[in-house]
mmCIF file of C-alpha atoms in Angstrom:
data_model
loop_
_atom_site.group_PDB
_atom_site.id
_atom_site.type_symbol
_atom_site.label_atom_id
_atom_site.label_comp_id
_atom_site.label_asym_id
_atom_site.label_seq_id
_atom_site.Cartn_x
_atom_site.Cartn_y
_atom_site.Cartn_z
ATOM 1 C CA MET A 1 -19.835 -16.407 -16.521
ATOM 2 C CA THR A 2 -19.671 -19.707 -18.482
ATOM 3 C CA VAL A 3 -21.517 -20.333 -21.741
ATOM 4 C CA GLN A 4 -23.748 -22.745 -19.848
ATOM 5 C CA ASP A 5 -24.552 -20.136 -17.184
ATOM 6 C CA LYS A 6 -25.304 -17.575 -19.905
ATOM 7 C CA GLY A 7 -27.631 -20.049 -21.591
ATOM 8 C CA GLN A 8 -29.453 -20.744 -18.333
ATOM 9 C CA MET A 9 -29.797 -17.015 -17.663
ATOM 10 C CA ASP A 10 -31.219 -16.368 -21.147
ATOM 11 C CA ALA A 11 -33.618 -19.292 -20.793
ATOM 12 C CA GLN A 12 -34.855 -18.057 -17.420
ATOM 13 C CA TYR A 13 -35.281 -14.507 -18.669
ATOM 14 C CA GLY A 14 -37.158 -15.824 -21.743
ATOM 15 C CA LEU A 15 -39.445 -17.961 -19.561
ATOM 16 C CA LEU A 16 -40.395 -15.063 -17.264
ATOM 17 C CA THR A 17 -40.961 -12.820 -20.281
ATOM 18 C CA SER A 18 -43.210 -15.357 -22.008
ATOM 19 C CA ILE A 19 -45.210 -15.901 -18.801
ATOM 20 C CA ALA A 20 -45.700 -12.134 -18.483
ATOM 21 C CA GLN A 21 -46.971 -11.973 -22.080
ATOM 22 C CA GLU A 22 -49.280 -14.951 -21.629
ATOM 23 C CA VAL A 23 -50.845 -13.547 -18.450
ATOM 24 C CA GLY A 24 -50.920 -10.027 -19.879
ATOM 25 C CA VAL A 25 -48.871 -8.380 -17.122
ATOM 26 C CA SER A 26 -45.460 -6.711 -16.897
ATOM 27 C CA LEU A 27 -42.232 -8.602 -16.290
ATOM 28 C CA SER A 28 -41.925 -6.759 -12.966
ATOM 29 C CA THR A 29 -45.269 -8.250 -11.844
ATOM 30 C CA VAL A 30 -43.997 -11.734 -12.614
ATOM 31 C CA SER A 31 -40.826 -10.895 -10.684
ATOM 32 C CA LYS A 32 -42.913 -9.874 -7.677
ATOM 33 C CA VAL A 33 -44.659 -13.249 -7.716
ATOM 34 C CA VAL A 34 -41.295 -15.022 -8.021
ATOM 35 C CA HIS A 35 -40.021 -13.124 -4.967
ATOM 36 C CA ARG A 36 -43.253 -13.715 -2.976
ATOM 37 C CA ARG A 37 -44.178 -10.039 -2.846
ATOM 38 C CA ARG A 38 -47.657 -9.256 -1.568
ATOM 39 C CA ASP A 39 -48.628 -6.377 -3.877
ATOM 40 C CA VAL A 40 -50.057 -8.623 -6.640
ATOM 41 C CA GLY A 41 -53.725 -9.519 -7.019
ATOM 42 C CA ALA A 42 -54.763 -13.024 -5.951
ATOM 43 C CA ALA A 43 -56.034 -14.069 -9.421
ATOM 44 C CA THR A 44 -52.899 -12.814 -11.172
ATOM 45 C CA ARG A 45 -50.666 -14.456 -8.586
ATOM 46 C CA ALA A 46 -52.453 -17.800 -8.970
ATOM 47 C CA ARG A 47 -52.164 -17.708 -12.773
ATOM 48 C CA VAL A 48 -48.456 -16.835 -12.686
ATOM 49 C CA GLU A 49 -47.740 -19.504 -10.056
ATOM 50 C CA GLU A 50 -49.554 -22.074 -12.218
ATOM 51 C CA LEU A 51 -47.379 -21.271 -15.236
ATOM 52 C CA LEU A 52 -44.187 -21.224 -13.156
ATOM 53 C CA ALA A 53 -45.000 -24.674 -11.809
ATOM 54 C CA ARG A 54 -45.961 -25.988 -15.269
ATOM 55 C CA HIS A 55 -42.571 -24.952 -16.667
ATOM 56 C CA GLY A 56 -40.666 -26.299 -13.663
ATOM 57 C CA PHE A 57 -39.322 -22.916 -12.585
ATOM 58 C CA LEU A 58 -37.286 -22.991 -9.383
ATOM 59 C CA ARG A 59 -36.784 -19.876 -7.307
ATOM 60 C CA PRO A 60 -33.145 -19.089 -6.396
ATOM 61 C CA TRP A 61 -33.623 -20.197 -2.785
ATOM 62 C CA GLU A 62 -35.407 -23.413 -3.864
ATOM 63 C CA ARG A 63 -32.435 -24.661 -5.870
ATOM 64 C CA GLU A 64 -29.775 -26.988 -4.507
ATOM 65 C CA THR A 65 -28.471 -25.732 -1.216
ATOM 66 C CA THR A 66 -24.930 -26.222 -2.523
ATOM 67 C CA ALA A 67 -25.559 -23.631 -5.250
ATOM 68 C CA PRO A 68 -24.199 -20.283 -4.039
ATOM 69 C CA ARG A 69 -26.354 -17.184 -4.170
ATOM 70 C CA GLN A 70 -25.381 -14.348 -6.467
ATOM 71 C CA ILE A 71 -25.206 -10.596 -6.160
ATOM 72 C CA ILE A 72 -24.316 -8.107 -8.892
ATOM 73 C CA THR A 73 -21.896 -5.242 -8.297
ATOM 74 C CA VAL A 74 -21.897 -2.424 -10.842
ATOM 75 C CA PHE A 75 -19.220 0.275 -11.162
ATOM 76 C CA ARG A 76 -18.877 3.286 -13.425
ATOM 77 C CA ASP A 77 -15.563 1.749 -14.558
ATOM 78 C CA LEU A 78 -12.984 -0.706 -13.268
ATOM 79 C CA SER A 79 -9.985 1.613 -13.383
ATOM 80 C CA GLY A 80 -8.305 3.310 -10.456
ATOM 81 C CA PRO A 81 -7.182 2.117 -7.020
ATOM 82 C CA TYR A 82 -10.488 2.953 -5.281
ATOM 83 C CA THR A 83 -12.491 0.618 -7.528
ATOM 84 C CA LEU A 84 -10.090 -2.257 -6.969
ATOM 85 C CA GLU A 85 -10.284 -1.850 -3.190
ATOM 86 C CA VAL A 86 -14.093 -1.791 -3.194
ATOM 87 C CA VAL A 87 -14.246 -4.847 -5.488
ATOM 88 C CA ARG A 88 -11.896 -6.700 -3.160
ATOM 89 C CA GLY A 89 -13.941 -5.725 -0.106
ATOM 90 C CA ILE A 90 -17.226 -6.916 -1.606
ATOM 91 C CA VAL A 91 -15.801 -10.142 -3.076
ATOM 92 C CA ASP A 92 -14.097 -11.058 0.223
ATOM 93 C CA ALA A 93 -17.232 -10.336 2.250
ATOM 94 C CA ALA A 94 -19.469 -12.231 -0.185
ATOM 95 C CA GLY A 95 -17.080 -15.186 -0.156
ATOM 96 C CA GLU A 96 -17.382 -15.430 3.614
ATOM 97 C CA LEU A 97 -21.173 -15.667 3.188
ATOM 98 C CA GLY A 98 -21.073 -18.206 0.340
ATOM 99 C CA VAL A 99 -22.250 -15.664 -2.224
ATOM 100 C CA ASP A 100 -20.968 -15.270 -5.788
ATOM 101 C CA VAL A 101 -20.333 -11.784 -7.198
ATOM 102 C CA VAL A 102 -21.017 -10.796 -10.803
ATOM 103 C CA THR A 103 -19.134 -7.569 -11.572
ATOM 104 C CA GLY A 104 -19.860 -5.114 -14.374
ATOM 105 C CA THR A 105 -19.752 -1.473 -15.414
ATOM 106 C CA THR A 106 -22.135 1.140 -16.772
ATOM 107 C CA SER A 107 -19.861 1.900 -19.727
ATOM 108 C CA ARG A 108 -21.840 -0.406 -22.038
ATOM 109 C CA ARG A 109 -24.919 -1.267 -19.985
ATOM 110 C CA SER A 110 -27.103 1.279 -18.271
ATOM 111 C CA ILE A 111 -28.307 0.938 -14.679
ATOM 112 C CA SER A 112 -31.723 0.079 -16.098
ATOM 113 C CA GLN A 113 -30.220 -2.810 -18.073
ATOM 114 C CA TRP A 114 -28.358 -4.044 -15.003
ATOM 115 C CA LEU A 115 -31.623 -4.042 -13.041
ATOM 116 C CA GLN A 116 -33.106 -6.208 -15.801
ATOM 117 C CA GLU A 117 -30.046 -8.466 -15.664
ATOM 118 C CA CYS A 118 -30.513 -8.875 -11.918
ATOM 119 C CA LEU A 119 -34.019 -10.226 -12.493
ATOM 120 C CA ALA A 120 -32.880 -12.486 -15.316
ATOM 121 C CA LEU A 121 -30.071 -13.978 -13.231
ATOM 122 C CA GLY A 122 -32.299 -14.503 -10.229
ATOM 123 C CA ALA A 123 -29.644 -12.629 -8.243
ATOM 124 C CA ALA A 124 -30.269 -11.579 -4.661
ATOM 125 C CA GLY A 125 -29.778 -7.933 -5.593
ATOM 126 C CA LEU A 126 -27.538 -5.203 -6.917
ATOM 127 C CA VAL A 127 -24.739 -3.119 -5.347
ATOM 128 C CA ILE A 128 -24.191 0.089 -7.346
ATOM 129 C CA VAL A 129 -20.898 1.913 -6.716
ATOM 130 C CA ILE A 130 -20.268 5.624 -7.469
ATOM 131 C CA SER A 131 -23.043 6.042 -10.004
ATOM 132 C CA MET A 132 -25.743 8.558 -10.778
ATOM 133 C CA LEU A 133 -29.250 7.059 -10.630
ATOM 134 C CA SER A 134 -31.883 8.572 -12.900
ATOM 135 C CA GLU A 135 -35.299 9.387 -11.473
ATOM 136 C CA ASP A 136 -36.788 6.549 -13.538
ATOM 137 C CA ASP A 137 -34.274 4.058 -12.126
ATOM 138 C CA GLN A 138 -34.964 5.215 -8.567
ATOM 139 C CA ARG A 139 -38.713 5.012 -9.127
ATOM 140 C CA ARG A 140 -38.402 1.494 -10.510
ATOM 141 C CA ILE A 141 -36.242 0.323 -7.594
ATOM 142 C CA VAL A 142 -38.694 1.740 -5.049
ATOM 143 C CA GLU A 143 -41.927 0.695 -6.766
ATOM 144 C CA GLN A 144 -40.768 -2.836 -7.554
ATOM 145 C CA LYS A 145 -38.981 -3.174 -4.207
ATOM 146 C CA LEU A 146 -35.791 -4.333 -5.914
ATOM 147 C CA PRO A 147 -32.947 -5.114 -3.470
ATOM 148 C CA VAL A 148 -30.407 -2.374 -4.274
ATOM 149 C CA VAL A 149 -27.640 -0.845 -2.137
ATOM 150 C CA LEU A 150 -25.650 2.219 -3.199
ATOM 151 C CA VAL A 151 -22.009 2.760 -2.268
ATOM 152 C CA ASP A 152 -20.815 6.383 -2.467
ATOM 153 C CA PRO A 153 -23.631 7.547 -4.788
ATOM 154 C CA LEU A 154 -22.851 10.684 -6.792
ATOM 155 C CA SER A 155 -26.193 12.272 -5.903
ATOM 156 C CA ALA A 156 -28.495 11.950 -2.905
ATOM 157 C CA PRO A 157 -30.783 8.952 -3.533
ATOM 158 C CA SER A 158 -34.359 8.407 -2.454
ATOM 159 C CA THR A 159 -34.588 7.718 1.271
ATOM 160 C CA ASP A 160 -36.116 4.346 0.328
ATOM 161 C CA ILE A 161 -32.825 3.208 -1.236
ATOM 162 C CA PRO A 162 -30.105 2.449 1.334
ATOM 163 C CA SER A 163 -26.639 3.914 0.768
ATOM 164 C CA ILE A 164 -23.278 3.298 2.416
ATOM 165 C CA GLY A 165 -20.299 5.627 2.617
ATOM 166 C CA VAL A 166 -17.723 7.008 5.019
ATOM 167 C CA THR A 167 -17.394 10.102 7.181
ATOM 168 C CA ASN A 168 -16.086 12.233 4.305
ATOM 169 C CA TRP A 169 -16.538 15.624 6.000
ATOM 170 C CA SER A 170 -14.873 14.761 9.287
ATOM 171 C CA GLY A 171 -12.141 12.740 7.561
ATOM 172 C CA ALA A 172 -11.195 15.735 5.398
ATOM 173 C CA ARG A 173 -11.334 18.023 8.420
ATOM 174 C CA ASP A 174 -8.969 15.704 10.311
ATOM 175 C CA ALA A 175 -6.531 15.708 7.375
ATOM 176 C CA VAL A 176 -6.388 19.496 7.158
ATOM 177 C CA GLN A 177 -6.146 19.845 10.928
ATOM 178 C CA HIS A 178 -3.071 17.590 10.801
ATOM 179 C CA LEU A 179 -1.461 19.925 8.241
ATOM 180 C CA LEU A 180 -2.397 22.950 10.346
ATOM 181 C CA GLY A 181 -0.873 21.281 13.387
ATOM 182 C CA LEU A 182 2.408 20.920 11.504
ATOM 183 C CA GLY A 183 2.424 24.679 11.002
ATOM 184 C CA HIS A 184 1.022 24.996 7.468
ATOM 185 C CA THR A 185 -1.243 27.996 6.936
ATOM 186 C CA ARG A 186 -1.195 28.025 3.142
ATOM 187 C CA ILE A 187 -2.963 24.759 2.264
ATOM 188 C CA GLY A 188 -4.275 24.055 -1.240
ATOM 189 C CA MET A 189 -6.731 21.365 -2.275
ATOM 190 C CA VAL A 190 -7.342 19.223 -5.339
ATOM 191 C CA ALA A 191 -11.008 18.542 -4.671
ATOM 192 C CA GLY A 192 -13.607 16.289 -6.288
ATOM 193 C CA ARG A 193 -16.428 17.545 -8.488
ATOM 194 C CA SER A 194 -19.178 19.471 -6.709
ATOM 195 C CA HIS A 195 -21.880 17.091 -8.022
ATOM 196 C CA SER A 196 -20.222 14.226 -6.113
ATOM 197 C CA LEU A 197 -21.561 13.849 -2.575
ATOM 198 C CA ALA A 198 -18.197 12.539 -1.343
ATOM 199 C CA GLY A 199 -16.235 15.203 -3.214
ATOM 200 C CA SER A 200 -18.444 17.991 -1.925
ATOM 201 C CA ALA A 201 -18.285 16.726 1.672
ATOM 202 C CA ARG A 202 -14.477 16.545 1.569
ATOM 203 C CA LEU A 203 -14.238 20.104 0.261
ATOM 204 C CA HIS A 204 -16.567 21.310 3.032
ATOM 205 C CA GLY A 205 -14.455 19.480 5.624
ATOM 206 C CA TYR A 206 -11.348 21.226 4.246
ATOM 207 C CA ARG A 207 -13.038 24.616 4.456
ATOM 208 C CA ALA A 208 -14.350 23.931 7.963
ATOM 209 C CA ALA A 209 -10.841 23.163 9.262
ATOM 210 C CA LEU A 210 -9.480 26.391 7.750
ATOM 211 C CA GLU A 211 -12.347 28.440 9.178
ATOM 212 C CA GLU A 212 -11.848 26.978 12.654
ATOM 213 C CA ALA A 213 -8.171 27.981 12.422
ATOM 214 C CA GLY A 214 -9.089 31.528 11.364
ATOM 215 C CA ILE A 215 -7.637 31.082 7.851
ATOM 216 C CA SER A 216 -9.486 32.554 4.876
ATOM 217 C CA TYR A 217 -10.490 30.275 2.012
ATOM 218 C CA ASP A 218 -8.532 31.123 -1.147
ATOM 219 C CA PRO A 219 -10.029 29.761 -4.397
ATOM 220 C CA ALA A 220 -6.713 30.451 -6.177
ATOM 221 C CA ILE A 221 -5.203 27.340 -4.577
ATOM 222 C CA VAL A 222 -8.247 25.063 -4.874
ATOM 223 C CA ARG A 223 -9.179 23.137 -8.026
ATOM 224 C CA SER A 224 -11.974 20.593 -8.588
ATOM 225 C CA THR A 225 -11.372 17.589 -10.838
ATOM 226 C CA ASP A 226 -12.625 14.053 -11.300
ATOM 227 C CA PHE A 227 -10.950 11.551 -8.987
ATOM 228 C CA ASP A 228 -8.348 11.265 -11.716
ATOM 229 C CA TYR A 229 -4.531 11.360 -11.978
ATOM 230 C CA ASP A 230 -4.169 13.375 -15.205
ATOM 231 C CA GLU A 231 -6.696 16.039 -14.222
ATOM 232 C CA ALA A 232 -5.114 16.380 -10.778
ATOM 233 C CA LEU A 233 -1.654 16.762 -12.312
ATOM 234 C CA ALA A 234 -2.813 19.641 -14.519
ATOM 235 C CA ALA A 235 -4.792 21.246 -11.672
ATOM 236 C CA THR A 236 -1.835 21.098 -9.264
ATOM 237 C CA LEU A 237 0.514 22.714 -11.762
ATOM 238 C CA ARG A 238 -1.925 25.643 -11.894
ATOM 239 C CA ILE A 239 -2.125 25.782 -8.091
ATOM 240 C CA LEU A 240 1.663 25.843 -7.779
ATOM 241 C CA ARG A 241 1.812 28.789 -10.198
ATOM 242 C CA ALA A 242 -0.375 30.910 -7.896
ATOM 243 C CA GLU A 243 1.026 34.240 -6.732
ATOM 244 C CA GLN A 244 1.245 32.775 -3.224
ATOM 245 C CA PRO A 245 1.619 29.020 -3.737
ATOM 246 C CA PRO A 246 0.726 26.615 -0.929
ATOM 247 C CA THR A 247 3.204 24.791 1.297
ATOM 248 C CA ALA A 248 0.795 21.818 1.512
ATOM 249 C CA VAL A 249 -1.844 20.266 -0.747
ATOM 250 C CA PHE A 250 -4.731 18.022 0.322
ATOM 251 C CA ALA A 251 -5.971 15.689 -2.436
ATOM 252 C CA ALA A 252 -9.500 14.243 -2.328
ATOM 253 C CA SER A 253 -8.340 10.788 -3.490
ATOM 254 C CA ASP A 254 -5.200 8.704 -3.908
ATOM 255 C CA ALA A 255 -5.359 8.970 -7.702
ATOM 256 C CA GLN A 256 -5.386 12.746 -7.383
ATOM 257 C CA ALA A 257 -2.594 12.672 -4.797
ATOM 258 C CA LEU A 258 -0.369 10.799 -7.262
ATOM 259 C CA GLY A 259 -1.018 13.626 -9.711
ATOM 260 C CA VAL A 260 -0.002 16.124 -7.016
ATOM 261 C CA LEU A 261 3.269 14.255 -6.426
ATOM 262 C CA GLU A 262 4.091 14.327 -10.141
ATOM 263 C CA ALA A 263 3.217 18.025 -10.391
ATOM 264 C CA ALA A 264 5.566 18.751 -7.496
ATOM 265 C CA ARG A 265 8.345 16.811 -9.231
ATOM 266 C CA GLN A 266 7.790 18.698 -12.487
ATOM 267 C CA HIS A 267 7.809 21.973 -10.557
ATOM 268 C CA GLY A 268 11.132 21.126 -8.932
ATOM 269 C CA LEU A 269 9.651 20.718 -5.434
ATOM 270 C CA ARG A 270 10.659 18.019 -2.966
ATOM 271 C CA VAL A 271 7.926 16.246 -0.981
ATOM 272 C CA PRO A 272 7.632 16.840 1.941
ATOM 273 C CA ASP A 273 10.544 19.291 2.296
ATOM 274 C CA ASP A 274 9.070 21.901 -0.060
ATOM 275 C CA LEU A 275 5.483 20.678 -0.298
ATOM 276 C CA ALA A 276 3.516 18.455 2.076
ATOM 277 C CA VAL A 277 0.942 16.165 0.415
ATOM 278 C CA MET A 278 -2.063 14.599 2.155
ATOM 279 C CA SER A 279 -4.473 12.158 0.490
ATOM 280 C CA PHE A 280 -7.899 10.590 1.036
ATOM 281 C CA ASP A 281 -8.624 6.843 0.519
ATOM 282 C CA ASP A 282 -5.450 4.995 1.593
ATOM 283 C CA THR A 283 -5.670 2.370 -1.130
ATOM 284 C CA LEU A 284 -2.690 0.084 -1.746
ATOM 285 C CA VAL A 285 -0.966 2.704 -3.918
ATOM 286 C CA ALA A 286 -0.766 5.196 -1.026
ATOM 287 C CA ALA A 287 1.878 3.170 0.808
ATOM 288 C CA MET A 288 3.738 2.430 -2.450
ATOM 289 C CA ALA A 289 3.948 6.075 -3.586
ATOM 290 C CA SER A 290 7.229 7.960 -3.440
ATOM 291 C CA PRO A 291 7.226 9.200 -0.785
ATOM 292 C CA PRO A 292 4.525 7.081 0.911
ATOM 293 C CA LEU A 293 1.360 9.137 1.319
ATOM 294 C CA SER A 294 -0.187 10.287 4.566
ATOM 295 C CA ALA A 295 -3.890 9.643 3.995
ATOM 296 C CA VAL A 296 -7.392 9.425 5.391
ATOM 297 C CA ARG A 297 -8.122 5.694 5.353
ATOM 298 C CA GLN A 298 -11.460 4.395 4.130
ATOM 299 C CA PRO A 299 -12.423 1.026 5.702
ATOM 300 C CA PHE A 300 -12.806 -0.798 2.366
ATOM 301 C CA GLU A 301 -13.180 -4.264 3.852
ATOM 302 C CA GLU A 302 -15.919 -3.033 6.160
ATOM 303 C CA LEU A 303 -17.581 -1.148 3.279
ATOM 304 C CA GLY A 304 -17.751 -4.367 1.274
ATOM 305 C CA ARG A 305 -19.025 -6.398 4.200
ATOM 306 C CA GLU A 306 -21.698 -3.831 5.104
ATOM 307 C CA ALA A 307 -22.902 -3.453 1.507
ATOM 308 C CA THR A 308 -23.198 -7.231 1.142
ATOM 309 C CA ARG A 309 -24.919 -7.638 4.508
ATOM 310 C CA VAL A 310 -27.500 -4.929 3.847
ATOM 311 C CA LEU A 311 -28.208 -6.254 0.345
ATOM 312 C CA LEU A 312 -28.865 -9.805 1.542
ATOM 313 C CA GLN A 313 -31.004 -8.398 4.328
ATOM 314 C CA LEU A 314 -33.074 -6.486 1.748
ATOM 315 C CA ALA A 315 -33.401 -9.629 -0.369
ATOM 316 C CA GLU A 316 -34.971 -11.340 2.643
ATOM 317 C CA GLY A 317 -37.509 -8.530 2.930
ATOM 318 C CA ARG A 318 -35.885 -6.837 5.929
ATOM 319 C CA PRO A 319 -35.121 -3.131 5.405
ATOM 320 C CA PRO A 320 -32.045 -1.730 7.217
ATOM 321 C CA ALA A 321 -32.468 0.288 10.404
ATOM 322 C CA SER A 322 -31.108 3.387 8.651
ATOM 323 C CA ALA A 323 -31.255 4.477 5.013
ATOM 324 C CA ARG A 324 -27.750 5.988 5.241
ATOM 325 C CA ILE A 325 -24.814 4.210 6.862
ATOM 326 C CA GLU A 326 -21.511 6.049 7.384
ATOM 327 C CA LEU A 327 -18.363 4.229 8.457
ATOM 328 C CA ALA A 328 -15.596 6.000 10.346
ATOM 329 C CA THR A 329 -12.351 7.000 8.625
ATOM 330 C CA GLU A 330 -8.879 6.954 10.176
ATOM 331 C CA LEU A 331 -5.819 9.170 9.731
ATOM 332 C CA VAL A 332 -2.716 7.259 8.606
ATOM 333 C CA LEU A 333 0.528 9.252 8.749
ATOM 334 C CA ARG A 334 3.512 8.495 6.529
ATOM 335 C CA THR A 335 6.380 10.549 5.144
ATOM 336 C CA SER A 336 4.609 12.813 2.611
ATOM 337 C CA THR A 337 3.773 15.364 5.305
ATOM 338 C CA SER A 338 6.087 17.441 7.501
ATOM 339 C CA ALA A 339 6.339 20.985 8.839
ATOM 340 C CA PRO A 340 6.792 23.817 6.313
ATOM 341 C CA PRO A 341 10.351 25.073 5.712
ATOM 342 C CA ALA A 342 9.878 28.211 7.851
ATOM 343 C CA HIS A 343 8.885 26.118 10.900
ATOM 344 C CA ARG A 344 11.741 23.683 10.427
ATOM 345 C CA ASP A 345 14.264 26.509 10.121
ATOM 346 C CA ALA A 346 12.826 28.261 13.193
ATOM 347 C CA GLY A 347 13.384 25.143 15.270
ATOM 348 C CA ARG A 348 17.054 24.815 14.379
ATOM 349 C CA PRO A 349 19.752 26.390 16.573
ATOM 350 C CA ALA A 350 21.377 29.432 15.062
ATOM 351 C CA ARG A 351 24.705 28.793 13.386
ATOM 352 C CA PRO A 352 27.700 30.317 15.236
ATOM 353 C CA ALA A 353 29.177 33.329 13.507
ATOM 354 C CA ALA A 354 32.195 32.595 11.355
ATOM 355 C CA PRO A 355 35.457 33.613 13.043
ATOM 356 C CA ARG A 356 36.676 37.010 11.957
ATOM 357 C CA GLN A 357 39.771 36.905 9.804
ATOM 358 C CA GLY A 358 42.907 38.640 11.000
ATOM 359 C CA GLY A 359 43.243 42.401 10.850
ATOM 360 C CA ALA A 360 42.492 45.329 12.992
#
């Protein structure tokens, strides 16, 4: 954002605030009038419109047609391969539609502050990625009809707030079924936190595949961590020290899978000869890992396009057909997975007996 843009944003926010004070209403009421919402009394609407006109306020869609629209995308942080893929998906999709993207995090600004920023910028709306919405934030979004779309929310949102994700349960089930098909029966998992909807769904998909194969769930070879490399590394080292260690590990994200690979190296295990590793995400790092990771692919480009499309649709006053949209995942097989040693050895022809040395 340029200094000029920041100045314009501050001026606009100040104007709407002063109009709200002069009329004796909340800033959200002024915002409703700006966005042509109907749930404002006729007298209040007329007074606000009069002041907007007096100060020469132009609504975003009344400005020069060459001026691109804006959306705001907010992340918990901007680290990790998943975040970069989602950013790229949204920016590419928005670019195709002539929309600018303002990107930020919740590390220094709360969701509530970002909602305020959205109003101040005159942005079309807000895409919130992997965040936990408070009840107050959800209430504000619903009551003020703010255009907001959630991508992979950590907790189940209000049914009035649309969310977009992928088929986490079935994707995880497919991954574990692939390992089972290779002959693995001792499969560990580095799962996500239970409070994460995606993490929980992937763990349930893992357990469903084991149950369908008649294999008991063993908590000794399952650990839950953030979608984080360091935590996954430590968790995998504990899994590999189990009394009966696994011959394969399924990681709930690429960042965690990289931690699994490093734990295997530190433990003196070769991947996939001694330990098969399966991941979930298939970000750019999956193909660049050593060895390249077999993974459940999330359709990041489609995620970005769908989030942008639904948000702009909301901004035009058209709610989506469904409050929850799930995009299909795909299994991508590379060289980090193979049959366990016992199966490979069983498939080899027996070595001929060594010739007996001379003697009676």
